[in-house]
XYZ file of C-alpha atoms in Angstrom:
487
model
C 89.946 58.515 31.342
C 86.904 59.798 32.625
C 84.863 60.551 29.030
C 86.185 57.102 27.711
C 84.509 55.284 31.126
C 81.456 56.856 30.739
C 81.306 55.459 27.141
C 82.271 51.990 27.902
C 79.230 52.213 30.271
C 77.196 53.788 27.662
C 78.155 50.895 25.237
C 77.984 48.421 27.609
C 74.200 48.994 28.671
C 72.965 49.331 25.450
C 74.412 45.825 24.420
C 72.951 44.732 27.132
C 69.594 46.121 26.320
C 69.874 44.714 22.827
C 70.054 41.002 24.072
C 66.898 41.699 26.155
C 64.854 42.897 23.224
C 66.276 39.603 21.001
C 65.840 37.286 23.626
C 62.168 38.710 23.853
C 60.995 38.646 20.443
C 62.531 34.800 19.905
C 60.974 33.546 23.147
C 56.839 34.452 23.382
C 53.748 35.147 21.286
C 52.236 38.599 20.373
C 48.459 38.406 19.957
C 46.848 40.910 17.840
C 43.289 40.969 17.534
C 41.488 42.188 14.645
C 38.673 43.906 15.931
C 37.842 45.990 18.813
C 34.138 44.722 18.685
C 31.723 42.759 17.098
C 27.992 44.217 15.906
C 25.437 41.681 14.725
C 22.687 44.144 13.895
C 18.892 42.901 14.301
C 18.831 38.839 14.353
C 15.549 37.133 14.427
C 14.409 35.470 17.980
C 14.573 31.870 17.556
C 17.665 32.323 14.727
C 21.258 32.881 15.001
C 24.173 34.985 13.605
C 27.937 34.093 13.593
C 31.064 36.041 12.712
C 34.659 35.459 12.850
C 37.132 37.320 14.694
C 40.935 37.439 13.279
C 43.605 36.629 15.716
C 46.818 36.705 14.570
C 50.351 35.591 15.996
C 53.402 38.365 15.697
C 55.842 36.480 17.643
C 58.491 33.681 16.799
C 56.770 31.319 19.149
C 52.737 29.439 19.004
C 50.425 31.280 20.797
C 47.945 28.763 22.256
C 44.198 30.226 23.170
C 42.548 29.537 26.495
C 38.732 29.205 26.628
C 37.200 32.324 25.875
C 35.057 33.545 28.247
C 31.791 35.835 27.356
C 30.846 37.917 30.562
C 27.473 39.953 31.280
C 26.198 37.935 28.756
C 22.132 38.190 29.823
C 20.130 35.053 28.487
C 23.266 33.386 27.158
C 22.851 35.126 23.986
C 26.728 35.215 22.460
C 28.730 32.306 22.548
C 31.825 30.599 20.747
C 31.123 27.217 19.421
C 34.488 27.016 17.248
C 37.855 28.470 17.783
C 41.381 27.489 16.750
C 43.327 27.229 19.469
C 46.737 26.833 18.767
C 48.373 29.527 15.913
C 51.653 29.192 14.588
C 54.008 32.303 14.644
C 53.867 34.306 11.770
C 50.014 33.483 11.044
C 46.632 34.418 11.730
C 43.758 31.856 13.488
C 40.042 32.231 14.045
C 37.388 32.673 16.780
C 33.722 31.882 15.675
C 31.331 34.289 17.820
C 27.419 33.431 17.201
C 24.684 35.519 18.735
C 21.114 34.005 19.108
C 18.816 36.349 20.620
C 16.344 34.940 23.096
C 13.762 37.522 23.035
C 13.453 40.568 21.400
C 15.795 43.254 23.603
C 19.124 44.876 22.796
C 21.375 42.457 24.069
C 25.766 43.623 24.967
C 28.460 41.962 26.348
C 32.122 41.701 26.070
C 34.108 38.855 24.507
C 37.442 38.133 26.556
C 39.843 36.252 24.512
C 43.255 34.668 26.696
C 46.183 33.270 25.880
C 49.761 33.090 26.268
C 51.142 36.412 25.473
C 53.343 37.549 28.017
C 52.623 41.027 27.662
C 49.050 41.191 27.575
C 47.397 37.682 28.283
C 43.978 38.607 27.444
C 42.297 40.780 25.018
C 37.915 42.047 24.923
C 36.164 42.927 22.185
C 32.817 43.950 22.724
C 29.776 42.042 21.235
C 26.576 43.845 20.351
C 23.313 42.586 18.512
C 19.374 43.041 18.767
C 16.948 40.501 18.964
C 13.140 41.318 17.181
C 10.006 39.123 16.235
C 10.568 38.696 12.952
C 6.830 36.863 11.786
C 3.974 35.303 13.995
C 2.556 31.851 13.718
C -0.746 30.673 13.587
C -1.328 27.368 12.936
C -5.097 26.160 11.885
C -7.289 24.248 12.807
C -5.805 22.614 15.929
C -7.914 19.761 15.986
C -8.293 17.747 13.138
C -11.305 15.117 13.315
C -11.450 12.853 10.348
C -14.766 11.187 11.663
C -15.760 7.804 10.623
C -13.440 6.520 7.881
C -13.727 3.238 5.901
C -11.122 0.601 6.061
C -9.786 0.477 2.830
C -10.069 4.338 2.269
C -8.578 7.496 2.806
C -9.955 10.566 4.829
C -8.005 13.958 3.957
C -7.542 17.236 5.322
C -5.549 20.599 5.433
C -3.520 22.367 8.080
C -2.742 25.896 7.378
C 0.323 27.586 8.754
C 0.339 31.095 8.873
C 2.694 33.738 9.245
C 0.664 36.725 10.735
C 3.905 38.726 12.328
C 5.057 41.876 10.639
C 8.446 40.144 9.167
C 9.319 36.874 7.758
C 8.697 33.852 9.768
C 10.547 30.883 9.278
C 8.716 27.288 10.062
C 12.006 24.752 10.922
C 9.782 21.242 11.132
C 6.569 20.164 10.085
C 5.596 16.103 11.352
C 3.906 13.632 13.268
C 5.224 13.229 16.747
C 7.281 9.718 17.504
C 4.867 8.087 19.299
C 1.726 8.730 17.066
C 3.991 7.054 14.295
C 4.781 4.286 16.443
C 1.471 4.126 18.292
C -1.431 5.200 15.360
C 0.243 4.519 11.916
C -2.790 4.737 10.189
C -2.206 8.946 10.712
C 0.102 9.920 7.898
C 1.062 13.563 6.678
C 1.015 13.646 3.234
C 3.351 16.627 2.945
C 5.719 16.416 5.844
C 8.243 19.426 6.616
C 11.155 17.851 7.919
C 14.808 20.111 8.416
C 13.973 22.236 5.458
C 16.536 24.555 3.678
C 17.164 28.151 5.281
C 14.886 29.085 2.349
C 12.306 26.460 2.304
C 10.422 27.052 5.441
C 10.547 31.229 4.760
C 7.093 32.439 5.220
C 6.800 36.086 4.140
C 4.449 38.487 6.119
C 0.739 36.996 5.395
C 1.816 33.781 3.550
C 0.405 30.559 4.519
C 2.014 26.490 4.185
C -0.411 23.956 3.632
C 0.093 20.707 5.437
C -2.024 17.528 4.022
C -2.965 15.394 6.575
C -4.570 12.094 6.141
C -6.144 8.886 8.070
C -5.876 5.960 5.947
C -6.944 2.709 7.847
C -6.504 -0.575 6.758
C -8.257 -3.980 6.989
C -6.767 -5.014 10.924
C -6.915 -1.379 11.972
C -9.251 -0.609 15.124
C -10.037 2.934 16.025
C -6.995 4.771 16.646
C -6.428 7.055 20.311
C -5.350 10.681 19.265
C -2.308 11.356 17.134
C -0.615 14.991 17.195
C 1.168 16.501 14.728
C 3.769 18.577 15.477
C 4.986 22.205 14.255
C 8.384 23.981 15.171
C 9.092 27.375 14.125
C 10.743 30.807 14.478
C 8.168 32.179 16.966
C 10.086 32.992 20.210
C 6.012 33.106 21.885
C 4.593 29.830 20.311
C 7.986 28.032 19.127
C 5.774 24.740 19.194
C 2.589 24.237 18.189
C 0.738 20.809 18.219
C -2.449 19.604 16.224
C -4.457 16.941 17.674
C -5.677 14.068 15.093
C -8.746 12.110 15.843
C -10.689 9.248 13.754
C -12.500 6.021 13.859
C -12.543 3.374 12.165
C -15.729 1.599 10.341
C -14.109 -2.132 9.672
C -15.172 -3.761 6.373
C -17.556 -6.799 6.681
C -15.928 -10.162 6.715
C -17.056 -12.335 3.516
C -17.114 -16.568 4.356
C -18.665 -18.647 1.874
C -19.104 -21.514 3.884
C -17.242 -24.906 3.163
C -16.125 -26.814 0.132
C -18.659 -29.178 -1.446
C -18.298 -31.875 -3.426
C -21.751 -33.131 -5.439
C -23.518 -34.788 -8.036
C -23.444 -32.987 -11.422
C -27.266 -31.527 -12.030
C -28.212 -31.674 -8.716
C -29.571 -28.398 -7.157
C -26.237 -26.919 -5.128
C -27.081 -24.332 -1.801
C -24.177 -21.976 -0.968
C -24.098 -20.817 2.796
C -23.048 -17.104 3.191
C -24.358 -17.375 6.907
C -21.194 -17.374 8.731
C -20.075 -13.379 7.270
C -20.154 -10.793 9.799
C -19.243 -7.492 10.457
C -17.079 -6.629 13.304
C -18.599 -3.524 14.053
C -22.345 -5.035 13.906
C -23.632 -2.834 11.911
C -26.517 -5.104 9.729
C -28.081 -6.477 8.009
C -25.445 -7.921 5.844
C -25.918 -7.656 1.847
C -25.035 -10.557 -0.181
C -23.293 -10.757 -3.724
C -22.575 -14.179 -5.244
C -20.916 -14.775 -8.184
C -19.440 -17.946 -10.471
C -15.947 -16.976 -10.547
C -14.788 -20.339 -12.174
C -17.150 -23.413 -14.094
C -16.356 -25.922 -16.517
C -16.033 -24.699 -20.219
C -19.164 -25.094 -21.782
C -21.271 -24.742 -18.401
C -24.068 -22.196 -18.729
C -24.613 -22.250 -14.894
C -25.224 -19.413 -13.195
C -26.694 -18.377 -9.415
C -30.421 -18.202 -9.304
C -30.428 -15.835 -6.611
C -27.164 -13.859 -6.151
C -28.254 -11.525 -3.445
C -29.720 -14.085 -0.795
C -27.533 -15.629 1.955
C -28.231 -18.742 0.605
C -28.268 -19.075 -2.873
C -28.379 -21.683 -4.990
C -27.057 -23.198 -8.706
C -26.910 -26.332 -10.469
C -23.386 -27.558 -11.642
C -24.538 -28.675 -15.059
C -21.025 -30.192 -16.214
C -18.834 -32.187 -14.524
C -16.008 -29.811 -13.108
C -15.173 -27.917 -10.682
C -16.843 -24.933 -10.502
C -15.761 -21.367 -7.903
C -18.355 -19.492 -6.308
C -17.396 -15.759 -5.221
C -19.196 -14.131 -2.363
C -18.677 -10.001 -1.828
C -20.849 -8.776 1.401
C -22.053 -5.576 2.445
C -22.634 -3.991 6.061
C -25.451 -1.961 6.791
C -23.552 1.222 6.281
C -22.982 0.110 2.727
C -18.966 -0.622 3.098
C -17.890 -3.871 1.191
C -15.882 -6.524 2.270
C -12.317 -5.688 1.271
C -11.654 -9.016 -0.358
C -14.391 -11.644 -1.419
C -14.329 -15.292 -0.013
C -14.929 -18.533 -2.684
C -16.235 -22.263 -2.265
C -15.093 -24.470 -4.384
C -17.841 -26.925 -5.723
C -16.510 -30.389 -7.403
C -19.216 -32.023 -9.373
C -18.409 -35.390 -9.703
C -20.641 -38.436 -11.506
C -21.956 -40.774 -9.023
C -22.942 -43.081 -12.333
C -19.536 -44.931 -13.360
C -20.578 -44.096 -16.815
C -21.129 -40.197 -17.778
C -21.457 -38.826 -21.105
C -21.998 -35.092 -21.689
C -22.408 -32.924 -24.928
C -22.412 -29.230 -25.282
C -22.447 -26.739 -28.362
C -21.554 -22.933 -29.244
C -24.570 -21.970 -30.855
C -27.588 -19.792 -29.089
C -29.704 -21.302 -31.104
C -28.931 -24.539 -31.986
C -31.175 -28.066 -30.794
C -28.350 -31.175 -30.731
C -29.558 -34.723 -29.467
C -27.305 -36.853 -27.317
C -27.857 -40.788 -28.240
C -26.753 -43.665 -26.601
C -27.084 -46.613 -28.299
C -26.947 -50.758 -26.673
C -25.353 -53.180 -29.316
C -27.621 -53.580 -31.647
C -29.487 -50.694 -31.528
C -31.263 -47.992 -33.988
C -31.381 -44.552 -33.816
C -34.637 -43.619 -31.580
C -35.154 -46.969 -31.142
C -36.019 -48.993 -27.839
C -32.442 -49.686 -27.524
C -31.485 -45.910 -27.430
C -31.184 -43.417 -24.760
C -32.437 -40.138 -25.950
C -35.269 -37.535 -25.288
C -37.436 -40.093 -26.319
C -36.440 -42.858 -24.264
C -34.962 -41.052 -21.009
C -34.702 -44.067 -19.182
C -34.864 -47.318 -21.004
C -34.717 -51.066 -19.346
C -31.517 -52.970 -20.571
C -30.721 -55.147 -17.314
C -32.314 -56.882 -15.039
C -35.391 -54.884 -12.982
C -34.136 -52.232 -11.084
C -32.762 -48.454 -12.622
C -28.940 -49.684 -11.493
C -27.951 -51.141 -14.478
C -30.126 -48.799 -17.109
C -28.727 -45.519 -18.252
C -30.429 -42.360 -18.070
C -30.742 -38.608 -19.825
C -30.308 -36.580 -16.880
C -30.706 -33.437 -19.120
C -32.096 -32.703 -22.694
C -31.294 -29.472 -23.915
C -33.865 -27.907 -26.539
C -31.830 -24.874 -27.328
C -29.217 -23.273 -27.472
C -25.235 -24.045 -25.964
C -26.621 -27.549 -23.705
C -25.433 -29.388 -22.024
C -27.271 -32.841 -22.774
C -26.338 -35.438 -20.236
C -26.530 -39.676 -19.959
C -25.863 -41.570 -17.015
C -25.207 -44.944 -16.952
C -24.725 -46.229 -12.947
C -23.788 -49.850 -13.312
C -23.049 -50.515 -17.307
C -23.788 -53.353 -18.680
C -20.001 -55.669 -20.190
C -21.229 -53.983 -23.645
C -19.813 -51.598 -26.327
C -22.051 -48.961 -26.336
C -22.065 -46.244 -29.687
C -22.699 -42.108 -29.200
C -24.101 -39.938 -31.427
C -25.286 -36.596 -31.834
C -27.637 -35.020 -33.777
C -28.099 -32.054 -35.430
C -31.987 -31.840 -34.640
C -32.569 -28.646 -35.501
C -31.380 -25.483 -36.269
C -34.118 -22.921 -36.168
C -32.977 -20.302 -39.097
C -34.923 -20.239 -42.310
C -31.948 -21.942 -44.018
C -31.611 -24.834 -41.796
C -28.355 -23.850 -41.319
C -26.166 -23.047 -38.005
C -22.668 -23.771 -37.903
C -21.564 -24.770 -34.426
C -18.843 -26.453 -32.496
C -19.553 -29.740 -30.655
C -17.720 -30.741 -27.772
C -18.044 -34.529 -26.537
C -17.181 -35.457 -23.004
C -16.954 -39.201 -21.667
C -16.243 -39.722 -18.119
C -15.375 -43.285 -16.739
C -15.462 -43.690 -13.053
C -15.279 -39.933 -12.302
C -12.329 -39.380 -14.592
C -12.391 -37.527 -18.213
C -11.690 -40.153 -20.170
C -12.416 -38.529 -23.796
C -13.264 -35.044 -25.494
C -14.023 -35.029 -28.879
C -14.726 -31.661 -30.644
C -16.324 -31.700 -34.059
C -18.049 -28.656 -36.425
C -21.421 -29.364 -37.222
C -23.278 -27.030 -39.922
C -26.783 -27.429 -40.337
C -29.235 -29.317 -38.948
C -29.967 -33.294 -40.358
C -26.068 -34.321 -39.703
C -25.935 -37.502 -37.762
C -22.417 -37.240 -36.124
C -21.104 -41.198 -34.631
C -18.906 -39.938 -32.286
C -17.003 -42.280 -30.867
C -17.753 -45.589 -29.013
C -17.356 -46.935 -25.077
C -16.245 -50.545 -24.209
C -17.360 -51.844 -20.824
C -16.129 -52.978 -18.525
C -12.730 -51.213 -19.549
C -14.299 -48.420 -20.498
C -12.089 -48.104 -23.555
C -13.109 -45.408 -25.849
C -12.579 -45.190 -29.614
C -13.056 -42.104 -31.646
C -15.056 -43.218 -34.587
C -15.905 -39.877 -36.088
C -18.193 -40.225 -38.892
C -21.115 -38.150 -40.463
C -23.833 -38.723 -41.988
């Protein structure tokens, strides 16, 4: 009885320890960590290194991670910024460690990872790394002074980055500050550096970056305060280094070429360039004018282009576009001209003009009364400018406000008050001055009744002799018909 007791014991306690164990294993987490310490080696100051620990679960049950903690951890160099924190049973998790060494030292501490293992609830694993200067910056020039710069143009410069360390040096941001952007537009980098690659801003020991920089100013800038641009790198002694930007501004002369005119055609038009200025006062002001726009045919052009107030002769009826361009006294040009238009329009209620292609050429405008002959009394031509046909007084006689003697006209009659006539025009081909007699050219006739272009005949003349009837004028309806005929 005695042996078989003892047995029965026996048995009984090791069932009992079996149930234990079982109800153990199917109840709690086992962590296991996979390493007993971490060693980052030699990480640049002003860069960072991570590395993953393994953690994995050997029980039936999830083992869920507390925060890790990171003790006598000097500077704050070792940290976790990802870790998972629940892991399934049977499986393995991670814990991301990074080290970022804030100056160069040797820097240790100890990782201590928690959770919810009964048996051991937390686990360390020491972390290790050194921090070293891996390149040196030197950023020139720090002041960057465009000087004076044109509105309208562009002032460029360089700034050299430098890496003058014994290692590689690695430049993270190259740009103009926010409030130069906002504030000074006009600065602009021409080769900004913005969140570049983990290769793109390596500098290697004695290798340089070259930032363009430029000051481009427009035609409402004013002079601009100081801008800064500003440069981040790797540097753990100069981690930022700003450049200061300075310019003015010379502001283009304003161009105004005075008011809109409307005048008699061949009377002696001034243009008034008096009211430009320059908003920096630097004069005198230089003057360009220019005849942007004239009737076709017109050979007028500006006596005097360069005064302030220059003046032409509108030759055709039209309208015709003078363009004014000033200078300041530093020899900066307006950035956009100004024009005045000029309308000539015929005072006489009756106009008739004639003009002709040829350099060369001498045509004869004719107006003839009812009745008339050709260069007789009851003509107006060269030789009878200004014949009587009405009562006393020039009102109701035409006139030849222009004869032409060579070369493109025009030739002009005006006729103020005309007489209730039908009038006939001709041209003719007077001479031609080549030995042959001969000059082809291309006639254009213009008839104007109370301001208004009422006709325009063009007809090919070839040598000189033709007698061309162009057309003729009823009054007072001032009906024309084309008649066309040569002789």
């Amino acid at each position: 009885m005695r042996p078989a007791a003892i047995l029965s014991a026996v048995l009984l306690w090791l069932g009992a320890s079996g149930c234990e164990e079982d109800t153990f294993v199917g109840s709690f987490p086992v962590m296991v960590v996979g390493a007993e310490s971490i060693e980052f080696g030699a990480v640049p100051v002003g860069r960072t290194s991570t590395r993953e620990v393994s953690i994995q679960n050997s029980g039936a049950n999830d083992l869920i991670l507390q925060e890790p903690a990171v003790w006598e951890n000097p500077g704050g160099a070792f940290w976790v910024p990802e870790y998972d924190q629940v892991i399934p049973p049977g499986t393995s998790g991670t814990m991301q460690v990074t080290f970022g060494p804030p100056d160069i030292a040797r820097y240790e501490s100890i990782l201590v990872i928690k959770g919810n293992d009964p048996q051991k609830d937390s686990i360390q694993v020491g972390l290790g790394g050194d921090g070293f200067r891996q390149g040196a910056i030197e950023v020139v020039p720090l002041h960057v002074d465009f000087g004076t710069v044109n509105a309208g143009e562009s002032a460029l410069d360089t700034v050299y980055i430098r890496n003058v360390g014994n290692g590689v040096l690695y430049v993270n941001r190259v740009d103009l500050v926010e409030s130069t952007k906002t504030s000074f537009p006009d600065y602009k980098v021409l080769t900004p550096f913005v969140d570049p690659g983990p290769e793109d801003g390596r500098l290697e020991e004695g290798d340089e970056k070259q930032i363009r920089v430029a000051y481009r100013p427009g035609p409402d800038s004013t002079n601009p305060g100081d801008g800064w641009l500003e440069v981040l790198a790797a540097d753990p002694f100069q981690p930022e280094t700003q450049v200061r930007l300075s310019a003015r501004v010379n502001r283009a002369p304003v161009a105004d070429a005075g008011a809109d005119q409307e005048v008699d055609p061949l009377i002696t038009v001034t243009l008034d360039g008096s009211q430009s200025y320059d908003p920096d006062g630097h004069e005198p002001l230089g003057y360009q004018w220019s005849l942007a726009r004239k009737p076709e045919g017109s050979s007028a052009a500006i006596a005097n282009p360069q005064e302030e107030m220059p003046t032409f002769v509108p030759d055709l009826v039209g309208v015709y576009e003078a363009e004014l361009w000033v200078t300041d006294g530093t020899g900066l040009e307006s950035l956009l001209p100004d024009r005045v238009v000029v309308t000539a329009l015929p005072a006489e209620k009756l106009l008739v003009e004639v003009v002709w292609d040829s350099p060369i050429a001498d045509l004869d405008l004719h107006l003839l009364h009812p009745g008339g002959s050709l260069n007789g009394l009851l003509d107006c031509y060269y030789g009878n400018r200004t014949p009587d046909w009405g009562d006393p007084g020039p009102d109701d006689d035409p006139v030849l406000k222009r004869d032409d003697l060579m070369g493109f006209g025009p030739e002009t009659v005006g006729y103020p008050e005309p007489l209730d006539l039908t009038y006939t025009l001709k041209i003719d081909f007077f001479a031609a001055h080549t030995p042959s007699g001969r000059e082809p050219t291309s006639v254009t006739l213009r008839i104007f009744v109370n301001g208004l272009l009422r006709a325009e005949i063009v007809k090919k003349l070839s040598e000189q002799g033709q007698l061309w009837t162009a057309a003729s004028v009823k009054w007072p309806e001032g009906a024309v018909t084309e008649i066309d005929q040569v002789e």
